[in-house]
C-alpha atoms as an extended CHARMM CRD file, in Angstrom:
* protein
*
        64  EXT
         1         1  MET       CA            118.8250000000       28.4780000000      126.6970000000  PROA      1               0.0000000000
         2         2  LYS       CA            115.0890000000       28.9720000000      127.0160000000  PROA      2               0.0000000000
         3         3  LYS       CA            113.6700000000       32.2520000000      128.2330000000  PROA      3               0.0000000000
         4         4  THR       CA            110.4370000000       32.5270000000      130.1310000000  PROA      4               0.0000000000
         5         5  VAL       CA            108.1630000000       35.2150000000      128.7370000000  PROA      5               0.0000000000
         6         6  TYR       CA            105.3720000000       36.6820000000      130.7920000000  PROA      6               0.0000000000
         7         7  GLN       CA            102.5030000000       38.3800000000      129.0180000000  PROA      7               0.0000000000
         8         8  THR       CA            100.4400000000       41.0180000000      130.7090000000  PROA      8               0.0000000000
         9         9  ASN       CA             97.3920000000       42.9180000000      129.5820000000  PROA      9               0.0000000000
        10        10  LEU       CA             98.9490000000       46.2640000000      130.4740000000  PROA      10              0.0000000000
        11        11  TYR       CA            100.1340000000       47.0580000000      126.9640000000  PROA      11              0.0000000000
        12        12  ASN       CA             97.4590000000       47.8340000000      124.4090000000  PROA      12              0.0000000000
        13        13  ASN       CA             98.8220000000       47.9800000000      120.8850000000  PROA      13              0.0000000000
        14        14  ASP       CA             96.7160000000       50.8420000000      119.5200000000  PROA      14              0.0000000000
        15        15  HSD       CA             97.7110000000       51.9830000000      116.0310000000  PROA      15              0.0000000000
        16        16  THR       CA             94.9810000000       54.6230000000      115.9150000000  PROA      16              0.0000000000
        17        17  ARG       CA             96.9950000000       57.0280000000      118.0600000000  PROA      17              0.0000000000
        18        18  PHE       CA            100.0780000000       59.0000000000      117.1430000000  PROA      18              0.0000000000
        19        19  GLY       CA            102.7670000000       58.3120000000      119.6980000000  PROA      19              0.0000000000
        20        20  GLY       CA            104.7260000000       61.4070000000      118.8160000000  PROA      20              0.0000000000
        21        21  ARG       CA            108.2080000000       61.9280000000      117.5400000000  PROA      21              0.0000000000
        22        22  ILE       CA            111.3080000000       61.1590000000      119.5470000000  PROA      22              0.0000000000
        23        23  PHE       CA            113.9820000000       63.8310000000      119.4650000000  PROA      23              0.0000000000
        24        24  ILE       CA            117.5660000000       63.8040000000      120.7050000000  PROA      24              0.0000000000
        25        25  SER       CA            116.5930000000       66.6680000000      123.0000000000  PROA      25              0.0000000000
        26        26  ASP       CA            114.2370000000       64.2800000000      124.8160000000  PROA      26              0.0000000000
        27        27  PHE       CA            117.2980000000       62.6880000000      126.3650000000  PROA      27              0.0000000000
        28        28  ASP       CA            119.5670000000       65.6610000000      127.0020000000  PROA      28              0.0000000000
        29        29  ARG       CA            117.7880000000       66.6520000000      130.2410000000  PROA      29              0.0000000000
        30        30  LYS       CA            117.8410000000       70.2800000000      129.1530000000  PROA      30              0.0000000000
        31        31  SER       CA            114.2530000000       70.3700000000      127.9100000000  PROA      31              0.0000000000
        32        32  SER       CA            111.8750000000       72.0950000000      130.2420000000  PROA      32              0.0000000000
        33        33  LEU       CA            108.7270000000       70.4350000000      131.4660000000  PROA      33              0.0000000000
        34        34  ALA       CA            106.7300000000       73.0980000000      129.6280000000  PROA      34              0.0000000000
        35        35  ASP       CA            108.3910000000       72.1560000000      126.3200000000  PROA      35              0.0000000000
        36        36  ILE       CA            107.6190000000       68.4860000000      126.8180000000  PROA      36              0.0000000000
        37        37  THR       CA            104.0480000000       69.2600000000      127.8620000000  PROA      37              0.0000000000
        38        38  ASP       CA            103.5220000000       71.4130000000      124.7600000000  PROA      38              0.0000000000
        39        39  ARG       CA            104.6680000000       68.5590000000      122.5320000000  PROA      39              0.0000000000
        40        40  ILE       CA            102.3720000000       66.0690000000      124.2820000000  PROA      40              0.0000000000
        41        41  ILE       CA             99.3810000000       68.4010000000      123.9300000000  PROA      41              0.0000000000
        42        42  SER       CA            100.2410000000       69.0220000000      120.2840000000  PROA      42              0.0000000000
        43        43  ASP       CA            100.3310000000       65.2640000000      119.6240000000  PROA      43              0.0000000000
        44        44  GLN       CA             96.9800000000       64.8140000000      121.3540000000  PROA      44              0.0000000000
        45        45  CYS       CA             95.4600000000       67.5860000000      119.2270000000  PROA      45              0.0000000000
        46        46  PHE       CA             96.7810000000       65.8220000000      116.1420000000  PROA      46              0.0000000000
        47        47  ASP       CA             95.0800000000       62.6000000000      117.3290000000  PROA      47              0.0000000000
        48        48  ARG       CA             91.7740000000       64.4380000000      117.7700000000  PROA      48              0.0000000000
        49        49  GLU       CA             92.0450000000       66.0040000000      114.3160000000  PROA      49              0.0000000000
        50        50  CYS       CA             92.7170000000       62.6220000000      112.7240000000  PROA      50              0.0000000000
        51        51  GLU       CA             89.8080000000       61.0600000000      114.5980000000  PROA      51              0.0000000000
        52        52  GLN       CA             87.4650000000       63.8440000000      113.4790000000  PROA      52              0.0000000000
        53        53  ASN       CA             88.6780000000       63.5150000000      109.8800000000  PROA      53              0.0000000000
        54        54  ALA       CA             88.0320000000       59.7630000000      109.9640000000  PROA      54              0.0000000000
        55        55  LYS       CA             84.5100000000       60.3350000000      111.2970000000  PROA      55              0.0000000000
        56        56  ASN       CA             83.8410000000       62.9240000000      108.5830000000  PROA      56              0.0000000000
        57        57  ARG       CA             85.1070000000       60.5840000000      105.8550000000  PROA      57              0.0000000000
        58        58  ALA       CA             82.9330000000       57.7490000000      107.1530000000  PROA      58              0.0000000000
        59        59  PHE       CA             79.8960000000       60.0410000000      107.3490000000  PROA      59              0.0000000000
        60        60  HSD       CA             80.3640000000       61.3260000000      103.8020000000  PROA      60              0.0000000000
        61        61  GLN       CA             80.9120000000       57.8310000000      102.4210000000  PROA      61              0.0000000000
        62        62  ASN       CA             77.6910000000       56.6450000000      104.0650000000  PROA      62              0.0000000000
        63        63  THR       CA             75.6490000000       59.5850000000      102.7550000000  PROA      63              0.0000000000
        64        64  GLN       CA             76.6870000000       59.2150000000       99.1100000000  PROA      64              0.0000000000
């Protein structure tokens, strides 16, 4: 049986961003919105740190 597959441009496979960790507590519906928000912000800060580190490495490699 053949399946029809539709491709859209909505999904961008970006491996330069950390998607975060998935915990069992994500699905227990007992986590508060504040807890989830804190984790999202923490993951975004991690992304910014990694991006800044990559820029610094590239800068130092180009100056040597």
